[in-house]
Each structure stands twice: as C-alpha cells, then as structure tokens.
C-alpha cells in the first residue's frame, strides 16, 4: 500500500503476513563481526524506551521470554559456550525461533576467495579455519524468524562500503537480495544510524517481539525497509534551529546558534529523528547542539554527503532562494516581537478600570 509519504506498509503485503506468531520464547542471535566497530552494540546499552535489561528480564508484559546472545554482553566473554546457540541455530537444532541481528557491513568474500578472510566469527570445528560472517549469514538467514540490520553499515554498507574500499563491503539486503523473506515472511528490517539511535533499535525490536507474541502486526517499513514511524521525517523537520532557516538567518561558523546549512548541514534531505529524540535519553541531537547533520542514517552515506564541512549540494541554491522571503519574515517577526513584548495599556494603578470589563450584573 502506498501512503501519503510514498512509503510501503510491509505488514499489509500478503507475503509478509507472518505465519509463525504466538511465540512464547525466542532467542536474539547478534553478530557484530562484520565490518563493524561494535558502536551499535555500545549504543544500545544506553536505550531506555525500553532498555535492553527490561526486555531481557521480562519486565514488559506481553513479550516472549528473550534469550539475548551478544558477545559484548556475554558473561563468558565469548568462547565455545557463547558460540553454542549460534552453532545450534546454524545446524537447525536450536529448538526455538530466533531473531538474527547483524551489525557491520558484509564484505565481498568472493574477491579474495581462497586467499584469506575479511571477517571471522568462531572457527570451523573440523578444519580449525575461521568461519566468515558471510558463512554465518548463509546458514542463519534461511532459518531466522526475523532478521534485523542494526546501524548504517549493516543496513546499507556505511563507512566500510565507501568509494575506494578494498573489501567490496555492502549492506545485508545487498548481500541477500531484495527478495529475501524470513521465516515470519518479513524482509530484513533496517534500523540505520552510525551508530544506531538506541531507542530506535529497541523500539523496533520490541515491536517485532510483540509481533512474535501474536499481539501486534508486522512493523510498517518504508521503501528502504526502515521503520516508517521513525524515519518518515527529515532532520530539518525536527531541528531546534529550523526557525533560523525559515528566516534565512545562517551560521557562518560553528560557534553560532543559527541554522548551519551554510556550514555543511544536510538536515533538509536526511531521514532521521535524532534531533527530536536526542542521542540517548533525550540528550543531544546533532544540529540542535552544534553538530552539522552528515546524513549518517542514509543509504548514500558517506559518499553522497562528502566533503562533510562544505555547504551541501543544492544548499546554496535553496539558501539563496530563501533569502528574500527570510528577510521579509525576519522583519515582520521583529515588528510583531516588539508589539508582543509590551504589556497591555490597561494594566495600571489608576482610579479607573480600563480593561474593557462590562459589569452586566449592575443595574
Ligand atoms: Fe560502527 Fe557506524 Fe558501522 Fe555501526 S554503523 S558498525 S557505529 S561504523
Ligand atoms: Fe535544517 Fe540543519 Fe538548519 Fe537545522 S541546522 S534548520 S537541520 S539546515
Ligand atoms: Fe546522523 Fe544527521 Fe541523524 Fe545526526 S542528525 S544522527 S548526523 S542523520
């Protein structure tokens, strides 16, 4: 279905109607051994809506029991006991449905086939050779109840996939193909951001868990498979500095509180809710606090947004076009501001009441 924002409600597509719901226990198998800096895992430890602890400890009513397997949060700091559920899932005998979370971009192993490994996540028990992330994805994605790509590297390729890279890195959908559907009939769910905004990820995971329990429809995704309700607006639409833009009042250096489009902000064309939601717990939000938006959530990141500190392509034109309108608006606002910065004339300590009050009860 096409909505007013030109997006697709995956949940209303027949092929995405999840067969397997009513699940009461589920594993989350989280692999960050792609081309990754683990920044998304670190980011998600700051989530509060809900927190990862609330989900894992079963504090949220109606969610299935969740068994989380992430090496950073593993009490055994990795090792065979940590790898055991991954190996079981790859063999098809985990015994429970699982959500696969991929963090980091996927290298093109074909480029160096036979000459080494771009990634590794545990070793092959027979040969002792590293098992690549590509191998794990090949084994796990056909069996996964749902697959989530966390962060811009996993969703679209990100930093490691920029022009000139030697690894041929790509996003998960580039690797699996757009036709991929999980056991629940869902495409890969993309939650971009570098790193991912922690509550964006946890809210999406929680929606999926409610769907697994059978109490929610599949999450609505847009045409780039992002949660529609999180990525349907631009940075500019949520920026604290938007009024400066409207008045064509532009910062010329990074010390100014004004609109930063002239010093490199891409906010007008970037889908991201961080200015509204903050980086974590409502704190920060790039342009609100003086950091230009460099489009880190976007499929074209980073190449389409470089060089970062220059005025964006199209930015000069739009900032020139808005100048006469902005100057007029600024002047009108100045006049109105002066008018509303005065108290009304009837507020005085004189004998007569001049407020316009009409004492109707008096004869
Ligand atoms: Fe690190 Fe950013 Fe890639 Fe996440 S998206 S793995 S934070 S570089
Ligand atoms: Fe838009 Fe960026 Fe200016 Fe904010 S700082 S109003 S996001 S151009
Ligand atoms: Fe990334 Fe821009 Fe969002 Fe900041 S505001 S998180 S730079 S997309």
CSV table of C-alpha atoms and ligand atoms in Angstrom, one decimal, residues 235-236 239 241-242 245 259-261 265 267-268 287, ligand 2:
chain,number,residue,atom,x,y,z
A,235,UNK,CA,16.3,16.1,10.4
A,236,UNK,CA,15.2,19.6,9.4
A,239,UNK,CA,15.6,20.6,14.3
A,241,UNK,CA,17.2,25.6,14.6
A,242,UNK,CA,14.6,25.3,11.8
A,245,UNK,CA,16.4,28.6,8.4
A,259,UNK,CA,20.9,27.4,11.1
A,260,UNK,CA,24.0,25.5,10.0
A,261,UNK,CA,23.1,24.8,6.4
A,265,UNK,CA,24.3,20.6,7.4
A,267,UNK,CA,19.4,18.1,7.6
A,268,UNK,CA,16.8,19.2,5.0
A,287,UNK,CA,22.2,20.0,14.7
B,2,LIG,FE1,17.8,22.4,8.9
B,2,LIG,FE2,20.4,21.8,9.5
B,2,LIG,FE3,19.5,24.3,9.6
B,2,LIG,FE4,18.7,22.5,11.4
B,2,LIG,S1,20.8,23.3,11.2
B,2,LIG,S2,17.4,24.1,10.4
B,2,LIG,S3,18.6,20.7,10.2
B,2,LIG,S4,19.7,23.1,7.8
